PDB file of C-alpha atoms in Angstrom:
ATOM      1  CA  MET A1017      92.026  86.147 169.920  1.00  0.00           C
ATOM      2  CA  PRO A1018      92.721  85.371 166.320  1.00  0.00           C
ATOM      3  CA  LEU A1019      96.205  84.607 164.920  1.00  0.00           C
ATOM      4  CA  PRO A1020      96.817  88.524 163.544  1.00  0.00           C
ATOM      5  CA  THR A1021      95.490  89.924 166.914  1.00  0.00           C
ATOM      6  CA  LEU A1022      97.938  87.854 169.119  1.00  0.00           C
ATOM      7  CA  ILE A1023     100.787  88.952 166.311  1.00  0.00           C
ATOM      8  CA  CYS A1024     100.199  92.667 167.112  1.00  0.00           C
ATOM      9  CA  LEU A1025     100.022  91.929 170.898  1.00  0.00           C
ATOM     10  CA  ALA A1026     103.231  90.051 170.809  1.00  0.00           C
ATOM     11  CA  PHE A1027     105.295  92.978 169.130  1.00  0.00           C
ATOM     12  CA  ALA A1028     103.259  95.817 171.505  1.00  0.00           C
ATOM     13  CA  THR A1029     104.327  93.922 174.403  1.00  0.00           C
ATOM     14  CA  GLY A1030     107.707  93.184 173.166  1.00  0.00           C
ATOM     15  CA  ILE A1031     108.248  97.276 172.910  1.00  0.00           C
ATOM     16  CA  ILE A1032     106.252  97.756 176.453  1.00  0.00           C
ATOM     17  CA  ALA A1033     108.954  95.345 177.920  1.00  0.00           C
ATOM     18  CA  ALA A1034     111.569  97.356 176.655  1.00  0.00           C
ATOM     19  CA  LEU A1035     109.797 100.362 177.784  1.00  0.00           C
ATOM     20  CA  ALA A1036     109.674  99.142 181.352  1.00  0.00           C
ATOM     21  CA  GLY A1037     112.976  97.795 181.494  1.00  0.00           C
ATOM     22  CA  ARG A1038     114.368 101.445 180.176  1.00  0.00           C
ATOM     23  CA  VAL A1039     116.601 101.442 183.422  1.00  0.00           C
ATOM     24  CA  GLU A1040     118.512  98.336 182.638  1.00  0.00           C
ATOM     25  CA  LEU A1041     118.399  98.926 179.129  1.00  0.00           C
ATOM     26  CA  ARG A1042     120.164 102.506 179.299  1.00  0.00           C
ATOM     27  CA  VAL A1043     122.877 101.815 181.883  1.00  0.00           C
ATOM     28  CA  SER A1044     123.816  98.203 180.593  1.00  0.00           C
ATOM     29  CA  PRO A1045     126.565  98.027 177.945  1.00  0.00           C
ATOM     30  CA  ARG A1046     125.198  94.361 176.960  1.00  0.00           C
ATOM     31  CA  PRO A1047     123.127  93.480 174.100  1.00  0.00           C
ATOM     32  CA  ALA A1048     119.563  94.105 174.350  1.00  0.00           C
ATOM     33  CA  LEU A1049     118.934  90.083 173.919  1.00  0.00           C
ATOM     34  CA  LEU A1050     121.475  89.709 176.921  1.00  0.00           C
ATOM     35  CA  THR A1051     119.923  91.406 179.412  1.00  0.00           C
ATOM     36  CA  ARG A1052     117.706  90.706 182.571  1.00  0.00           C
ATOM     37  CA  SER A1053     114.838  92.209 180.827  1.00  0.00           C
ATOM     38  CA  PHE A1054     114.850  90.432 177.533  1.00  0.00           C
ATOM     39  CA  MET A1055     114.997  87.037 179.841  1.00  0.00           C
ATOM     40  CA  ALA A1056     111.595  88.133 181.633  1.00  0.00           C
ATOM     41  CA  TYR A1057     109.986  88.869 178.349  1.00  0.00           C
ATOM     42  CA  VAL A1058     111.392  85.382 177.256  1.00  0.00           C
ATOM     43  CA  VAL A1059     109.553  83.806 180.321  1.00  0.00           C
ATOM     44  CA  PHE A1060     106.211  85.763 179.616  1.00  0.00           C
ATOM     45  CA  THR A1061     106.626  84.955 175.991  1.00  0.00           C
ATOM     46  CA  CYS A1062     106.929  80.994 176.557  1.00  0.00           C
ATOM     47  CA  PHE A1063     104.583  80.957 179.480  1.00  0.00           C
ATOM     48  CA  VAL A1064     102.109  82.839 178.712  1.00  0.00           C
ATOM     49  CA  LEU A1065     101.563  84.361 175.079  1.00  0.00           C
ATOM     50  CA  VAL A1066     102.821  81.286 172.815  1.00  0.00           C
ATOM     51  CA  PRO A1067     100.415  78.659 175.225  1.00  0.00           C
ATOM     52  CA  ILE A1068      97.503  81.012 175.039  1.00  0.00           C
ATOM     53  CA  ALA A1069      98.301  80.707 170.811  1.00  0.00           C
ATOM     54  CA  VAL A1070      98.619  77.201 170.891  1.00  0.00           C
ATOM     55  CA  TYR A1071      95.298  76.858 173.097  1.00  0.00           C
ATOM     56  CA  PHE A1072      93.430  78.825 170.337  1.00  0.00           C
ATOM     57  CA  TYR A1073      94.848  76.495 167.503  1.00  0.00           C
ATOM     58  CA  VAL A1074      94.490  73.357 169.077  1.00  0.00           C
ATOM     59  CA  PHE A1075      90.736  74.143 170.358  1.00  0.00           C
ATOM     60  CA  HIS A1076      89.492  76.553 167.995  1.00  0.00           C
ATOM     61  CA  GLY A1077      92.207  76.742 165.191  1.00  0.00           C
ATOM     62  CA  ASP A1078      89.838  77.742 162.052  1.00  0.00           C
ATOM     63  CA  TRP A1079      88.522  80.347 163.991  1.00  0.00           C
ATOM     64  CA  PHE A1080      92.044  81.394 165.303  1.00  0.00           C
ATOM     65  CA  LEU A1081      93.120  81.341 161.714  1.00  0.00           C
ATOM     66  CA  LEU A1082      90.004  83.474 160.564  1.00  0.00           C
ATOM     67  CA  TYR A1083      88.932  80.552 158.578  1.00  0.00           C
ATOM     68  CA  THR A1084      91.578  81.382 155.793  1.00  0.00           C
ATOM     69  CA  VAL A1085      93.179  77.977 156.028  1.00  0.00           C
ATOM     70  CA  ASP A1086      91.986  74.266 157.126  1.00  0.00           C
ATOM     71  CA  VAL A1087      93.797  73.720 160.279  1.00  0.00           C
ATOM     72  CA  ASN A1088      93.569  69.834 159.462  1.00  0.00           C
ATOM     73  CA  GLN A1089      95.665  70.759 156.424  1.00  0.00           C
ATOM     74  CA  ILE A1090      98.662  72.198 158.237  1.00  0.00           C
ATOM     75  CA  PRO A1091     101.294  70.067 159.433  1.00  0.00           C
ATOM     76  CA  SER A1092     102.500  70.201 163.000  1.00  0.00           C
ATOM     77  CA  ALA A1093     105.875  71.312 162.151  1.00  0.00           C
ATOM     78  CA  LEU A1094     104.633  74.178 160.413  1.00  0.00           C
ATOM     79  CA  ALA A1095     102.516  75.339 163.340  1.00  0.00           C
ATOM     80  CA  LEU A1096     105.484  74.784 165.454  1.00  0.00           C
ATOM     81  CA  VAL A1097     107.503  76.993 163.456  1.00  0.00           C
ATOM     82  CA  GLY A1098     104.642  79.307 163.498  1.00  0.00           C
ATOM     83  CA  PHE A1099     104.509  79.432 167.211  1.00  0.00           C
ATOM     84  CA  MET A1100     107.941  80.051 167.440  1.00  0.00           C
ATOM     85  CA  VAL A1101     107.622  83.038 164.663  1.00  0.00           C
ATOM     86  CA  LEU A1102     105.072  84.826 167.195  1.00  0.00           C
ATOM     87  CA  GLY A1103     107.820  84.707 169.811  1.00  0.00           C
ATOM     88  CA  MET A1104     110.384  85.995 167.331  1.00  0.00           C
ATOM     89  CA  VAL A1105     107.836  89.205 166.423  1.00  0.00           C
ATOM     90  CA  GLY A1106     107.556  89.902 170.451  1.00  0.00           C
ATOM     91  CA  ALA A1107     111.358  89.229 170.244  1.00  0.00           C
ATOM     92  CA  ALA A1108     111.479  92.123 167.414  1.00  0.00           C
ATOM     93  CA  GLY A1109     109.304  93.932 168.869  1.00  0.00           C
ATOM     94  CA  PHE A1110     111.876  94.230 172.176  1.00  0.00           C
ATOM     95  CA  MET A1111     114.849  95.020 170.059  1.00  0.00           C
ATOM     96  CA  LEU A1112     112.811  97.988 168.365  1.00  0.00           C
ATOM     97  CA  GLY A1113     111.459  99.259 171.989  1.00  0.00           C
ATOM     98  CA  SER A1114     115.339  98.775 173.689  1.00  0.00           C
ATOM     99  CA  ALA A1115     116.722 100.790 170.271  1.00  0.00           C
ATOM    100  CA  MET A1116     114.309 103.526 170.993  1.00  0.00           C
ATOM    101  CA  VAL A1117     114.885 103.404 174.752  1.00  0.00           C
ATOM    102  CA  ARG A1118     118.621 103.681 174.589  1.00  0.00           C
ATOM    103  CA  GLY A1119     118.018 106.275 171.932  1.00  0.00           C
ATOM    104  CA  GLN A1120     116.229 108.338 174.346  1.00  0.00           C
ATOM    105  CA  ARG A1121     112.972 107.988 172.045  1.00  0.00           C
ATOM    106  CA  ASP A1122     110.664 106.695 174.710  1.00  0.00           C
ATOM    107  CA  THR A1123     107.751 108.723 173.345  1.00  0.00           C
ATOM    108  CA  LEU A1124     108.162 106.984 169.938  1.00  0.00           C
ATOM    109  CA  GLY A1125     108.118 103.525 171.355  1.00  0.00           C
ATOM    110  CA  MET A1126     104.808 104.126 172.987  1.00  0.00           C
ATOM    111  CA  LEU A1127     103.471 105.523 169.686  1.00  0.00           C
ATOM    112  CA  LEU A1128     104.157 102.350 168.161  1.00  0.00           C
ATOM    113  CA  VAL A1129     102.788 100.288 171.111  1.00  0.00           C
ATOM    114  CA  ALA A1130      99.541 102.450 170.433  1.00  0.00           C
ATOM    115  CA  VAL A1131      99.686 101.433 166.789  1.00  0.00           C
ATOM    116  CA  ALA A1132      99.993  97.888 167.369  1.00  0.00           C
ATOM    117  CA  LEU A1133      97.091  97.834 169.668  1.00  0.00           C
ATOM    118  CA  VAL A1134      95.096  99.959 167.216  1.00  0.00           C
ATOM    119  CA  GLY A1135      96.099  97.046 165.022  1.00  0.00           C
ATOM    120  CA  ALA A1136      94.976  94.740 166.961  1.00  0.00           C
ATOM    121  CA  VAL A1137      91.687  96.066 167.597  1.00  0.00           C
ATOM    122  CA  GLY A1138      91.250  96.871 164.410  1.00  0.00           C
ATOM    123  CA  ILE A1139      91.531  93.135 162.797  1.00  0.00           C
ATOM    124  CA  GLY A1140      88.283  92.388 165.499  1.00  0.00           C
ATOM    125  CA  VAL A1141      86.511  95.238 163.384  1.00  0.00           C
ATOM    126  CA  VAL A1142      87.398  94.395 159.964  1.00  0.00           C
ATOM    127  CA  ALA A1143      87.151  90.157 160.435  1.00  0.00           C
ATOM    128  CA  ARG A1144      84.002  91.123 162.642  1.00  0.00           C
ATOM    129  CA  ASP A1145      81.814  88.649 160.202  1.00  0.00           C
ATOM    130  CA  ARG A1146      84.595  85.704 160.206  1.00  0.00           C
ATOM    131  CA  LEU A1147      85.069  86.254 164.159  1.00  0.00           C
ATOM    132  CA  SER A1148      81.281  86.216 165.152  1.00  0.00           C
ATOM    133  CA  VAL A1149      80.584  82.839 164.080  1.00  0.00           C
ATOM    134  CA  VAL A1150      82.533  79.648 165.415  1.00  0.00           C
ATOM    135  CA  GLY A1151      83.144  76.478 163.372  1.00  0.00           C
ATOM    136  CA  THR A1152      85.305  74.279 161.207  1.00  0.00           C
ATOM    137  CA  PHE A1153      86.497  75.729 157.890  1.00  0.00           C
ATOM    138  CA  ALA A1154      84.166  73.299 156.218  1.00  0.00           C
ATOM    139  CA  GLN A1155      81.413  74.803 157.793  1.00  0.00           C
ATOM    140  CA  TYR A1156      82.278  78.528 157.450  1.00  0.00           C
ATOM    141  CA  GLU A1157      83.089  77.676 153.852  1.00  0.00           C
ATOM    142  CA  GLY A1158      79.614  75.912 153.386  1.00  0.00           C
ATOM    143  CA  ARG A1159      77.551  78.239 155.581  1.00  0.00           C
ATOM    144  CA  PHE A1160      76.200  75.178 157.707  1.00  0.00           C
ATOM    145  CA  GLY A1161      76.123  74.525 161.417  1.00  0.00           C
ATOM    146  CA  LEU A1162      77.787  77.603 162.500  1.00  0.00           C
ATOM    147  CA  GLU A1163      77.372  78.730 166.288  1.00  0.00           C
ATOM    148  CA  ASP A1164      77.209  82.461 167.271  1.00  0.00           C
ATOM    149  CA  PHE A1165      80.546  83.451 169.152  1.00  0.00           C
ATOM    150  CA  THR A1166      78.342  84.407 172.139  1.00  0.00           C
ATOM    151  CA  GLU A1167      76.547  81.075 172.639  1.00  0.00           C
ATOM    152  CA  GLY A1168      79.806  78.796 172.594  1.00  0.00           C
ATOM    153  CA  PRO A1169      82.614  77.658 174.855  1.00  0.00           C
ATOM    154  CA  LEU A1170      84.863  79.998 172.578  1.00  0.00           C
ATOM    155  CA  VAL A1171      83.703  83.034 174.746  1.00  0.00           C
ATOM    156  CA  GLN A1172      84.604  81.598 177.801  1.00  0.00           C
ATOM    157  CA  GLY A1173      87.765  80.337 176.382  1.00  0.00           C
ATOM    158  CA  ALA A1174      88.487  83.853 174.893  1.00  0.00           C
ATOM    159  CA  GLY A1175      87.816  85.400 178.256  1.00  0.00           C
ATOM    160  CA  LEU A1176      89.901  83.570 180.472  1.00  0.00           C
ATOM    161  CA  MET A1177      92.676  83.324 177.837  1.00  0.00           C
ATOM    162  CA  GLY A1178      92.187  87.430 177.833  1.00  0.00           C
ATOM    163  CA  GLY A1179      92.126  87.721 181.189  1.00  0.00           C
ATOM    164  CA  ILE A1180      95.472  85.697 181.635  1.00  0.00           C
ATOM    165  CA  LEU A1181      97.167  87.629 179.150  1.00  0.00           C
ATOM    166  CA  LEU A1182      96.029  90.689 180.794  1.00  0.00           C
ATOM    167  CA  VAL A1183      97.421  89.688 184.101  1.00  0.00           C
ATOM    168  CA  GLY A1184     100.881  88.406 182.313  1.00  0.00           C
ATOM    169  CA  ILE A1185     101.451  91.444 180.413  1.00  0.00           C
ATOM    170  CA  ILE A1186     100.669  93.663 184.345  1.00  0.00           C
ATOM    171  CA  ALA A1187     102.960  91.047 185.929  1.00  0.00           C
ATOM    172  CA  LEU A1188     105.741  91.522 183.120  1.00  0.00           C
ATOM    173  CA  VAL A1189     105.825  95.384 183.285  1.00  0.00           C
ATOM    174  CA  ALA A1190     105.239  95.453 187.207  1.00  0.00           C
ATOM    175  CA  ARG A1191     108.303  93.119 187.509  1.00  0.00           C
ATOM    176  CA  LEU A1192     110.601  95.233 184.824  1.00  0.00           C
ATOM    177  CA  HIS A1193     109.710  98.318 186.519  1.00  0.00           C
ATOM    178  CA  MET A1194     110.436  97.491 190.008  1.00  0.00           C
ATOM    179  CA  SER A1195     113.861  95.792 189.078  1.00  0.00           C
ATOM    180  CA  GLY A1196     114.720  98.876 187.360  1.00  0.00           C
ATOM    181  CA  ARG A1197     113.611 101.054 190.566  1.00  0.00           C
ATOM    182  CA  ARG A1198     115.541  98.365 192.973  1.00  0.00           C
ATOM    183  CA  GLY A1199     118.714  98.540 190.823  1.00  0.00           C
ATOM    184  CA  ASP A1200     118.796  95.150 190.341  1.00  0.00           C
TER     185      ASP A1200
END
């Protein structure tokens, strides 16, 4: 999963979390960032979304950044800020989703989720040539020593991380939906 795809997914999951926590968001007078629904989203972000981004950055960084920047030239503090920004994109999605939920515009929220998901898939289509090969920034720029995506360990890591992300999203949505039904 390249970084632009994860950014789209972070935004989409923020909105999805707000939609799933609609019962609490509609009745609670508290700001959206102080609700249990948001805390559940923060846990998801800290234990699922950001660690997946860290995995791809550490083990397949140049591919993760679509060979636009040499990962070896990025200071670690800047990478840390980038991971925090990824979490904040998700929080922004949650805030937007909660505003839509409180304004009774759930359909618009679902439309934005669909747009973000189309963007996530679209990035794979647009960057297909960059994503189909795996190597370092220098290998990509020099067009030597590149492996096919389907033949290396990246395909296994992408499958595993994609599965973990999917299970995490399902668990998050189920938790938020069920807590609204119980009246937690």
